[in-house]
Amino acid sequence: MTNKSNSNNLTKSEEDYLKALFQLLVEDNSVKVGNNQLAEYLKVSPASTNNMIKKLKTKDYVVSEKYGKLELTEEGRAIAVKLIRKHRLWETFLYNYLNFSWDEVHDVAEQLEHIKSYKLIDELDRFMDFPEKDPHGELIPNSKGEYKVVPKITLSSLEEGDVCKLISVNDGSVNFLRFVSEIGLALSSEIKILEVREFDKSIRIAFNDTIETVTRKFADNVFVEKLI
Amino acid sequence: MTNKSNSNNLTKSEEDYLKALFQLLVEDNSVKVGNNQLAEYLKVSPASTNNMIKKLKTKDYVVSEKYGKLELTEEGRAIAVKLIRKHRLWETFLYNYLNFSWDEVHDVAEQLEHIKSYKLIDELDRFMDFPEKDPHGELIPNSKGEYKVVPKITLSSLEEGDVCKLISVNDGSVNFLRFVSEIGLALSSEIKILEVREFDKSIRIAFNDTIETVTRKFADNVFVEKLI
DNA sequence: TAAAAAAGTTAGCCATGACTAACAAATCAA
DNA sequence: TTGATTTGTTAGTCATGGCTAACTTTTTTA
Ligand SMILES: [Mn+2]
Ligand SMILES: [Mn+2]
Ligand SMILES: [Mn+2]
Ligand SMILES: [Mn+2]
């Protein structure tokens, strides 16, 4: 038994910090995550993160040495995964049942993920018949907290001639998601890399009889499975 | 135009105070509502309410003179009605779609009512096909903020021989709601008042071939329409 | 290897929204 | 009508979670 109390008394802020740390550590497969990096990710000052990390260490959700890198305990990780489960289930609900577009769901899910009720989220899951992926193609952790972390391959990591399938996209930017839809890309689209331009890393891609040039920043937020 | 900014920037606390004030002023048809009464209702100290009322006055949601009684402005009232709409729509969703019982919905709805998104609540309303009442029989304000405040008649206000129909119940107490279900009462039940006992105001009632004695406190939380 | 830059920490401040204790005003009751 | 009780207000404290400015440690780079 790792959990002492399991009474789920975390504040919204504490939850947000744990989720952010998980996303930096695990989702973005960063080798090490530091205080300032977390601050930048959360758009708060380094002093604020330093403060909160201290608190999360006394609660045994985070481990780190002074001036050292940050790590999550099993319990910290479990909380983060629960948040991600809630976030993605709500996004799926908004998208599939309430006529939200995929660029509208994230902001509301950021609020909904902090609602505290086990029954609520498990019933929502059942109501939707246990969806596997959210509207952006991301896997939804199950009610036992099981979550396969699949290393993500970005479109920007491919080379000329490669062919890939769009698996998921970063859901944090409304403008980015709108642009993805606008040019006609969608989940499962097959994309061929026509050219990678050296001077600015922009990429010329072909999909569904369309040819587009996208920036490196764009391609960093598109996750694919390499086919050829 | 009453609204200056309409930017919906209220904190959870501000919203809770406005809703509580509305419920005391309008729902409980109190003639006057004072600071301490509000404090007791919200289970905070009179100093806290005094403080918050001050703030809500500068924001033009509340009007009162020093040492005087509290009133809501049109804008304050509109915010409260929006919260009640959200609360009751969420309760209805939990009850009708997520297998919550009527004693489980209130606490979760208390959290959900603070989620900020017009689209969310209007789509939820549409998804459920614009329900008129929540699981406790309370009317749900519509998306224009229209809300008929129907003066409530409590079971305790009736006399021996009266016959009434159960219209709605106070949803704030889990134990109370469980007890209502346990004895076999439900919305629309027809109730006959057999006897009102003078010494403790307890009431003997008959409904669905059942006879029960209920306390005054119980009867204060049951709202009815008088038939005979 | 020694500056310079970056990363991390600390101290001290602010806003919010609780609290208690002390006090003032209004209302009630004898 | 006056004293007691209730109601309302104020002052001062605390916890949370932000912030800036100044400082220290670590890492980078010349
Ligand atoms: Mn999201
Ligand atoms: Mn998503
Ligand atoms: Mn309720
Ligand atoms: Mn209700």
Coordinates of C-alpha atoms (C1' of nucleotides) and ligand atoms in Angstrom, one line a residue:
Chain A
M1 CA 0.0 0.0 0.0
T2 CA 1.4 3.3 -1.1
N3 CA -1.5 5.5 -0.2
K4 CA -1.8 6.8 3.4
S5 CA -5.2 8.4 3.3
N6 CA -6.4 8.5 -0.3
S7 CA -8.9 11.1 0.8
N8 CA -8.6 13.1 -2.3
N9 CA -8.3 16.5 -0.6
L10 CA -6.1 18.2 -3.2
T11 CA -6.8 21.8 -4.2
K12 CA -7.3 22.7 -7.9
S13 CA -3.8 24.2 -7.9
E14 CA -2.2 21.1 -6.4
E15 CA -3.9 19.0 -9.0
D16 CA -2.9 21.3 -11.9
Y17 CA 0.8 21.1 -10.8
L18 CA 0.8 17.3 -10.6
K19 CA -0.8 17.0 -14.0
A20 CA 1.6 19.5 -15.5
L21 CA 4.5 17.6 -14.1
F22 CA 3.2 14.3 -15.4
Q23 CA 2.7 15.8 -18.8
L24 CA 6.3 17.2 -18.9
L25 CA 7.9 14.0 -17.4
V26 CA 5.9 11.3 -19.2
E27 CA 3.9 12.6 -22.1
D28 CA 6.7 14.8 -23.5
N29 CA 9.2 12.1 -22.6
S30 CA 11.6 14.7 -21.3
V31 CA 14.6 13.2 -19.6
K32 CA 14.6 15.7 -16.7
V33 CA 12.2 18.4 -15.7
G34 CA 13.3 21.4 -13.7
N35 CA 11.5 24.0 -11.6
N36 CA 11.7 26.8 -14.2
Q37 CA 10.5 24.5 -17.0
L38 CA 7.4 23.7 -14.9
A39 CA 6.9 27.4 -14.2
E40 CA 7.0 28.2 -17.9
Y41 CA 4.6 25.3 -18.8
L42 CA 2.1 26.5 -16.2
K43 CA 2.6 30.2 -17.0
V44 CA 3.4 31.1 -13.4
S45 CA 6.6 32.5 -11.9
P46 CA 9.5 30.2 -10.8
A47 CA 8.9 31.3 -7.2
S48 CA 5.4 30.0 -7.4
T49 CA 6.4 26.6 -8.6
N50 CA 9.2 26.4 -6.1
N51 CA 6.6 27.1 -3.4
M52 CA 4.1 24.5 -4.6
I53 CA 6.8 21.8 -5.2
K54 CA 7.8 22.2 -1.6
K55 CA 4.2 21.6 -0.5
L56 CA 3.8 18.6 -2.8
K57 CA 7.0 17.2 -1.4
T58 CA 5.8 17.3 2.2
K59 CA 2.7 15.5 1.0
D60 CA 4.8 12.9 -0.8
Y61 CA 3.6 13.5 -4.3
V62 CA 6.8 14.8 -5.6
V63 CA 10.5 13.9 -4.9
S64 CA 13.5 16.1 -5.6
E65 CA 16.8 17.2 -4.1
K66 CA 17.6 20.8 -3.6
Y67 CA 18.6 22.3 -6.9
G68 CA 17.8 18.9 -8.4
K69 CA 15.3 17.7 -10.9
L70 CA 11.7 16.9 -10.2
E71 CA 10.1 13.5 -10.0
L72 CA 6.6 12.2 -9.2
T73 CA 5.9 9.5 -6.6
E74 CA 3.6 6.6 -7.5
E75 CA 0.8 8.5 -5.7
G76 CA 1.6 11.7 -7.5
R77 CA 1.5 9.9 -10.8
A78 CA -1.8 8.2 -9.9
I79 CA -3.4 11.6 -9.2
A80 CA -2.2 13.0 -12.5
V81 CA -3.5 10.0 -14.5
K82 CA -6.9 10.4 -12.8
L83 CA -7.0 14.0 -13.9
I84 CA -6.1 13.1 -17.5
R85 CA -8.8 10.5 -17.5
K86 CA -11.4 13.0 -16.3
H87 CA -10.2 15.6 -18.8
R88 CA -10.4 13.3 -21.7
L89 CA -13.7 11.8 -20.8
W90 CA -15.2 15.2 -20.5
E91 CA -13.7 16.3 -23.8
T92 CA -15.3 13.2 -25.4
F93 CA -18.6 13.9 -23.8
L94 CA -18.6 17.5 -25.0
Y95 CA -17.6 16.5 -28.5
N96 CA -19.9 13.5 -28.9
Y97 CA -23.0 14.6 -27.1
L98 CA -23.0 18.4 -26.7
N99 CA -22.0 19.6 -30.2
F100 CA -18.7 21.1 -29.2
S101 CA -16.0 21.2 -31.9
W102 CA -12.6 19.8 -31.1
D103 CA -11.1 23.2 -30.6
E104 CA -13.8 24.1 -28.0
V105 CA -13.6 21.2 -25.6
H106 CA -10.2 21.7 -23.9
D107 CA -10.9 24.9 -22.0
V108 CA -14.2 23.6 -20.5
A109 CA -12.6 20.2 -19.7
E110 CA -9.9 22.1 -17.8
Q111 CA -12.6 23.2 -15.4
L112 CA -14.6 19.9 -15.4
E113 CA -11.5 17.8 -14.6
H114 CA -11.5 19.2 -11.1
I115 CA -15.0 18.1 -10.1
K116 CA -14.7 15.6 -7.3
S117 CA -16.9 12.5 -7.6
Y118 CA -15.8 9.0 -8.5
K119 CA -19.3 8.1 -9.4
L120 CA -19.6 11.0 -11.8
I121 CA -16.7 10.1 -13.9
D122 CA -17.2 6.3 -13.9
E123 CA -20.9 6.7 -14.8
L124 CA -19.9 9.2 -17.6
D125 CA -17.5 6.6 -18.9
R126 CA -20.2 3.9 -18.8
F127 CA -22.7 6.3 -20.4
M128 CA -20.4 6.8 -23.4
D129 CA -19.7 3.0 -23.5
F130 CA -16.1 3.3 -22.4
P131 CA -14.5 5.3 -25.2
E132 CA -10.8 4.6 -25.9
K133 CA -9.7 7.9 -27.3
D134 CA -10.6 11.6 -26.8
P135 CA -11.5 13.9 -29.8
H136 CA -7.8 14.7 -30.3
G137 CA -6.9 11.0 -30.6
E138 CA -5.4 10.7 -27.1
L139 CA -5.9 7.5 -25.1
I140 CA -8.2 7.6 -22.1
P141 CA -6.9 6.0 -18.9
N142 CA -9.3 3.4 -17.5
S143 CA -11.0 3.5 -14.1
K144 CA -8.3 1.4 -12.5
G145 CA -5.8 4.1 -13.4
E146 CA -4.2 2.0 -16.1
Y147 CA -2.7 4.1 -18.8
K148 CA -0.4 3.0 -21.5
V149 CA 2.0 5.8 -22.2
V150 CA 2.8 5.4 -25.9
P151 CA 5.9 7.4 -26.9
K152 CA 4.7 10.0 -29.4
I153 CA 6.3 10.5 -32.8
T154 CA 5.9 14.1 -34.1
L155 CA 5.3 14.9 -37.7
S156 CA 8.4 17.1 -37.5
S157 CA 10.6 14.1 -36.7
L158 CA 10.0 12.5 -40.1
E159 CA 12.0 12.8 -43.3
E160 CA 11.4 13.4 -47.0
G161 CA 9.6 10.5 -48.5
D162 CA 8.1 9.1 -45.3
V163 CA 4.4 8.3 -45.2
C164 CA 2.5 8.4 -41.9
K165 CA -1.0 8.4 -40.4
L166 CA -2.3 11.2 -38.1
I167 CA -2.8 9.6 -34.7
S168 CA -3.4 12.6 -32.4
V169 CA -2.8 16.3 -31.9
N170 CA -1.9 18.6 -29.1
D171 CA -5.2 20.0 -27.8
G172 CA -3.9 23.0 -26.0
S173 CA -4.3 25.7 -28.7
V174 CA -7.6 26.7 -30.2
N175 CA -5.9 28.4 -33.2
F176 CA -3.8 25.4 -33.9
L177 CA -6.7 23.0 -33.9
R178 CA -8.8 25.3 -36.1
F179 CA -6.0 25.5 -38.6
V180 CA -5.7 21.7 -38.6
S181 CA -9.4 21.4 -39.5
E182 CA -9.2 24.2 -41.9
I183 CA -6.6 22.7 -44.2
G184 CA -8.5 19.5 -44.2
L185 CA -6.5 17.3 -41.9
A186 CA -8.2 15.0 -39.5
L187 CA -7.4 11.9 -37.3
S188 CA -6.4 9.0 -39.5
S189 CA -5.4 11.2 -42.4
E190 CA -2.6 9.7 -44.4
I191 CA 0.3 12.2 -44.9
K192 CA 3.3 12.1 -47.2
I193 CA 6.3 14.2 -46.4
L194 CA 7.3 15.8 -49.7
E195 CA 10.0 18.1 -48.6
V196 CA 11.7 19.3 -45.4
R197 CA 13.2 22.7 -46.0
E198 CA 16.5 23.2 -44.3
F199 CA 16.6 26.9 -43.5
D200 CA 13.3 27.1 -41.5
K201 CA 12.4 23.4 -41.0
S202 CA 9.1 24.0 -42.7
I203 CA 7.6 20.8 -44.2
R204 CA 5.7 20.3 -47.5
I205 CA 3.1 17.6 -47.0
A206 CA 0.5 15.9 -49.1
F207 CA -2.8 14.4 -47.9
N208 CA -6.3 13.8 -49.4
D209 CA -5.3 15.4 -52.8
T210 CA -4.1 18.5 -50.9
I211 CA -0.6 19.9 -50.7
E212 CA 0.3 22.2 -47.9
T213 CA 3.4 23.7 -46.3
V214 CA 3.4 23.7 -42.5
T215 CA 5.9 25.2 -40.1
R216 CA 8.1 23.3 -37.7
K217 CA 6.0 24.5 -34.8
F218 CA 2.9 23.1 -36.4
A219 CA 4.6 19.8 -37.1
D220 CA 5.7 19.6 -33.5
N221 CA 2.1 19.4 -32.4
V222 CA 1.0 16.7 -34.8
F223 CA 1.6 13.1 -33.7
V224 CA 1.8 10.3 -36.2
E225 CA 2.4 6.7 -36.8
K226 CA 5.0 6.0 -39.4
L227 CA 3.8 3.8 -42.2
I228 CA 6.6 3.9 -44.7
Chain B
M1 CA -29.0 48.3 -20.0
T2 CA -28.2 47.2 -16.5
N3 CA -25.0 45.3 -17.2
K4 CA -21.7 47.2 -17.4
S5 CA -19.4 44.4 -18.5
N6 CA -21.3 41.1 -18.2
S7 CA -17.9 39.4 -18.4
N8 CA -18.9 36.7 -15.9
N9 CA -15.8 37.1 -13.8
L10 CA -17.2 36.1 -10.4
T11 CA -15.4 33.8 -8.1
K12 CA -17.0 30.6 -6.8
S13 CA -17.5 32.3 -3.4
E14 CA -19.2 35.4 -4.9
E15 CA -21.5 33.2 -6.8
D16 CA -22.4 31.1 -3.7
Y17 CA -23.2 34.2 -1.7
L18 CA -25.5 35.6 -4.5
K19 CA -27.3 32.3 -4.8
A20 CA -27.8 32.0 -1.1
L21 CA -29.1 35.5 -0.9
F22 CA -31.5 34.8 -3.7
Q23 CA -32.7 31.6 -2.0
L24 CA -33.3 33.3 1.3
L25 CA -35.0 36.4 -0.3
V26 CA -37.1 34.7 -3.0
E27 CA -37.3 31.0 -2.6
D28 CA -38.0 31.1 1.1
N29 CA -40.2 34.2 0.7
S30 CA -38.6 35.8 3.7
V31 CA -39.7 39.4 4.2
K32 CA -36.2 40.6 5.1
V33 CA -32.8 38.9 5.1
G34 CA -30.1 40.1 7.4
N35 CA -26.3 39.5 7.6
N36 CA -26.4 36.9 10.3
Q37 CA -29.1 35.0 8.7
L38 CA -27.1 34.8 5.5
A39 CA -24.1 33.7 7.6
E40 CA -26.0 30.9 9.3
Y41 CA -27.4 29.7 5.9
L42 CA -24.0 29.6 4.4
K43 CA -22.4 28.1 7.5
V44 CA -19.7 30.9 7.7
S45 CA -19.1 33.6 10.3
P46 CA -21.1 36.9 10.3
A47 CA -17.7 38.6 9.8
S48 CA -17.2 36.7 6.6
T49 CA -20.6 37.5 5.2
N50 CA -20.2 41.2 6.2
N51 CA -17.0 41.2 4.3
M52 CA -18.4 39.6 1.1
I53 CA -21.5 41.7 1.2
K54 CA -19.3 44.8 1.1
K55 CA -17.5 43.5 -1.9
L56 CA -20.8 42.6 -3.7
K57 CA -22.1 46.1 -3.0
T58 CA -19.1 47.7 -4.7
K59 CA -19.8 45.4 -7.7
D60 CA -23.5 46.5 -7.7
Y61 CA -24.9 43.0 -7.1
V62 CA -26.2 43.8 -3.7
V63 CA -27.9 46.9 -2.1
S64 CA -28.2 47.6 1.6
E65 CA -27.8 50.4 4.1
K66 CA -25.5 50.1 7.1
Y67 CA -27.3 47.9 9.7
G68 CA -30.0 47.5 7.1
K69 CA -31.4 44.5 5.4
L70 CA -29.9 42.9 2.2
E71 CA -31.3 43.1 -1.3
L72 CA -30.2 41.9 -4.7
T73 CA -29.9 44.2 -7.7
E74 CA -31.4 43.0 -11.0
E75 CA -27.9 41.9 -12.0
G76 CA -27.3 40.1 -8.7
R77 CA -30.6 38.3 -9.2
A78 CA -29.8 37.3 -12.7
I79 CA -26.5 35.7 -11.6
A80 CA -28.3 33.7 -8.9
V81 CA -30.9 32.5 -11.4
K82 CA -28.2 31.4 -13.8
L83 CA -26.6 29.4 -11.0
I84 CA -29.9 27.8 -10.1
R85 CA -30.5 26.9 -13.7
K86 CA -27.1 25.3 -13.9
H87 CA -27.5 23.5 -10.6
R88 CA -30.9 22.0 -11.6
L89 CA -29.9 21.0 -15.1
W90 CA -26.9 19.2 -13.8
E91 CA -29.0 17.4 -11.1
T92 CA -31.3 16.4 -13.9
F93 CA -28.5 15.1 -16.0
L94 CA -27.0 13.1 -13.1
Y95 CA -30.3 11.6 -12.2
N96 CA -31.6 10.8 -15.7
Y97 CA -28.5 9.7 -17.5
L98 CA -25.8 8.8 -14.9
N99 CA -27.7 6.6 -12.5
F100 CA -27.5 9.0 -9.5
S101 CA -30.2 8.7 -6.9
W102 CA -32.0 11.9 -5.9
D103 CA -30.1 12.1 -2.7
E104 CA -26.7 12.0 -4.5
V105 CA -27.1 14.7 -7.1
H106 CA -27.1 17.8 -5.0
D107 CA -23.5 17.7 -3.7
V108 CA -22.0 17.1 -7.2
A109 CA -24.3 19.8 -8.7
E110 CA -22.9 22.2 -6.1
Q111 CA -19.6 21.8 -7.8
L112 CA -20.8 21.6 -11.4
E113 CA -22.9 24.8 -11.2
H114 CA -19.7 26.9 -11.1
I115 CA -18.3 25.6 -14.4
K116 CA -18.2 28.6 -16.7
S117 CA -19.5 28.0 -20.2
Y118 CA -22.7 29.2 -21.8
K119 CA -22.5 26.7 -24.5
L120 CA -22.0 23.8 -22.0
I121 CA -25.2 24.5 -20.1
D122 CA -27.4 25.4 -23.1
E123 CA -26.3 22.3 -24.9
L124 CA -26.9 20.2 -21.9
D125 CA -30.4 21.6 -21.7
R126 CA -30.9 20.8 -25.4
F127 CA -29.5 17.3 -25.0
M128 CA -32.0 16.6 -22.3
D129 CA -34.8 18.2 -24.4
F130 CA -35.3 21.2 -22.2
P131 CA -36.5 19.6 -18.9
E132 CA -38.9 21.6 -16.8
K133 CA -38.2 20.2 -13.4
D134 CA -35.2 18.8 -11.5
P135 CA -35.3 15.4 -9.7
H136 CA -36.7 17.2 -6.6
G137 CA -39.6 18.7 -8.4
E138 CA -38.1 22.2 -8.7
L139 CA -38.6 24.3 -11.8
I140 CA -35.6 24.9 -14.0
P141 CA -35.1 28.6 -15.2
N142 CA -34.8 28.8 -19.0
S143 CA -31.8 30.0 -21.0
K144 CA -33.2 33.6 -21.1
G145 CA -33.1 33.7 -17.3
E146 CA -36.9 33.5 -17.0
Y147 CA -37.9 31.9 -13.8
K148 CA -41.4 31.8 -12.4
V149 CA -41.0 32.0 -8.6
V150 CA -43.9 30.0 -7.3
P151 CA -44.6 30.6 -3.6
K152 CA -44.1 27.3 -1.8
I153 CA -46.6 25.7 0.5
T154 CA -45.1 23.5 3.1
L155 CA -46.7 20.3 4.3
S156 CA -46.4 21.8 7.8
S157 CA -48.7 24.7 6.9
L158 CA -51.7 22.4 6.3
E159 CA -54.4 21.4 8.7
E160 CA -56.2 18.2 9.7
G161 CA -58.4 16.9 6.9
D162 CA -56.5 18.7 4.1
V163 CA -55.4 16.6 1.1
C164 CA -52.4 17.7 -1.0
K165 CA -50.0 16.5 -3.7
L166 CA -46.3 16.4 -3.2
I167 CA -44.7 18.9 -5.6
S168 CA -41.1 19.3 -4.5
V169 CA -38.7 18.7 -1.7
N170 CA -35.8 20.5 -0.3
D171 CA -32.7 18.9 -1.8
G172 CA -30.1 20.0 0.7
S173 CA -30.0 17.0 3.0
V174 CA -29.1 13.5 2.0
N175 CA -30.6 12.0 5.1
F176 CA -33.9 13.8 4.6
L177 CA -34.2 12.7 1.0
R178 CA -33.3 9.1 1.8
F179 CA -36.0 9.1 4.5
V180 CA -38.6 10.5 2.1
S181 CA -37.9 7.6 -0.4
E182 CA -37.7 5.0 2.4
I183 CA -41.2 5.7 3.7
G184 CA -42.5 5.5 0.1
L185 CA -43.2 9.1 -0.6
A186 CA -42.4 10.4 -4.1
L187 CA -43.2 13.4 -6.3
S188 CA -46.9 13.5 -7.1
S189 CA -47.8 11.4 -4.1
E190 CA -51.2 12.3 -2.7
I191 CA -51.1 13.0 1.0
K192 CA -53.9 13.3 3.5
I193 CA -53.3 15.1 6.8
L194 CA -54.8 12.9 9.5
E195 CA -53.8 14.7 12.6
V196 CA -51.6 17.6 13.7
R197 CA -50.3 17.0 17.2
E198 CA -50.2 20.2 19.3
F199 CA -47.4 19.5 21.7
D200 CA -44.6 18.8 19.1
K201 CA -46.3 19.8 15.8
S202 CA -45.7 16.3 14.5
I203 CA -48.1 15.3 11.7
R204 CA -49.8 12.0 11.0
I205 CA -50.2 11.5 7.3
A206 CA -51.7 8.9 4.9
F207 CA -50.5 8.2 1.4
N208 CA -50.4 5.1 -0.9
D209 CA -52.0 2.9 1.8
T210 CA -49.3 3.9 4.2
I211 CA -49.7 5.8 7.5
E212 CA -46.7 7.7 8.9
T213 CA -46.0 10.2 11.6
V214 CA -43.5 12.9 10.5
T215 CA -41.9 15.7 12.5
R216 CA -42.5 19.4 12.0
K217 CA -38.9 19.7 10.7
F218 CA -39.6 17.0 8.1
A219 CA -42.9 18.7 7.0
D220 CA -41.1 22.0 6.6
N221 CA -39.0 20.5 3.8
V222 CA -41.9 19.0 1.9
F223 CA -43.7 21.3 -0.6
V224 CA -47.2 20.6 -1.7
E225 CA -50.1 21.8 -3.7
K226 CA -53.3 21.8 -1.7
L227 CA -56.1 19.7 -3.3
I228 CA -58.8 19.8 -0.6
Chain C
dT1 C1' 39.1 27.3 -15.4
dA2 C1' 37.0 31.5 -14.7
dA3 C1' 33.3 34.6 -16.1
dA4 C1' 28.6 34.6 -17.7
dA5 C1' 24.3 32.7 -18.1
dA6 C1' 20.7 29.9 -16.6
dA7 C1' 18.3 27.6 -13.0
dG8 C1' 16.7 27.4 -8.5
dT9 C1' 15.8 29.5 -3.9
dT10 C1' 14.4 32.9 -0.5
dA11 C1' 12.2 36.9 1.4
dG12 C1' 8.7 39.8 1.4
dC13 C1' 4.4 41.5 -0.6
dC14 C1' -0.5 41.1 -2.3
dA15 C1' -5.5 39.4 -2.9
dT16 C1' -9.0 36.3 -1.5
dG17 C1' -11.8 34.5 1.8
dA18 C1' -12.0 32.2 6.0
dC19 C1' -11.7 32.9 11.3
dT20 C1' -12.1 35.1 16.5
dA21 C1' -12.6 38.8 19.6
dA22 C1' -14.2 43.1 20.7
dC23 C1' -17.4 46.6 19.9
dA24 C1' -21.6 49.3 18.2
dA25 C1' -26.3 49.6 16.8
dA26 C1' -30.9 48.1 16.8
dT27 C1' -34.6 45.6 18.7
dC28 C1' -37.1 43.3 22.3
dA29 C1' -39.1 42.8 26.8
dA30 C1' -39.9 43.9 31.4
Chain D
dT1 C1' -38.1 53.5 28.9
dT2 C1' -34.3 51.2 29.9
dG3 C1' -31.5 47.1 30.2
dA4 C1' -30.7 42.8 27.9
dT5 C1' -30.4 40.4 23.8
dT6 C1' -29.7 40.1 19.1
dT7 C1' -27.7 41.8 15.0
dG8 C1' -24.2 43.9 12.5
dT9 C1' -19.5 45.9 12.1
dT10 C1' -14.6 46.3 12.6
dA11 C1' -9.9 45.0 13.6
dG12 C1' -6.6 41.7 13.4
dT13 C1' -5.0 36.9 12.2
dC14 C1' -4.4 32.9 9.2
dA15 C1' -3.9 29.8 4.9
dT16 C1' -3.6 29.6 0.0
dG17 C1' -1.5 30.8 -4.1
dG18 C1' 0.0 34.3 -6.8
dC19 C1' 3.8 38.0 -7.6
dT20 C1' 8.8 40.7 -7.8
dA21 C1' 13.4 41.4 -6.4
dA22 C1' 17.5 39.7 -4.7
dC23 C1' 20.3 36.1 -4.0
dT24 C1' 22.7 31.4 -4.5
dT25 C1' 23.9 27.3 -6.9
dT26 C1' 24.7 24.9 -11.1
dT27 C1' 25.8 24.7 -15.8
dT28 C1' 27.6 26.6 -19.9
dT29 C1' 30.9 28.8 -22.7
dA30 C1' 34.8 31.2 -24.0
Ligands
MN1 MN -7.5 18.8 -23.4
MN2 MN -7.7 16.1 -25.7
MN3 MN -29.6 20.9 -5.3
MN4 MN -32.8 20.1 -6.8

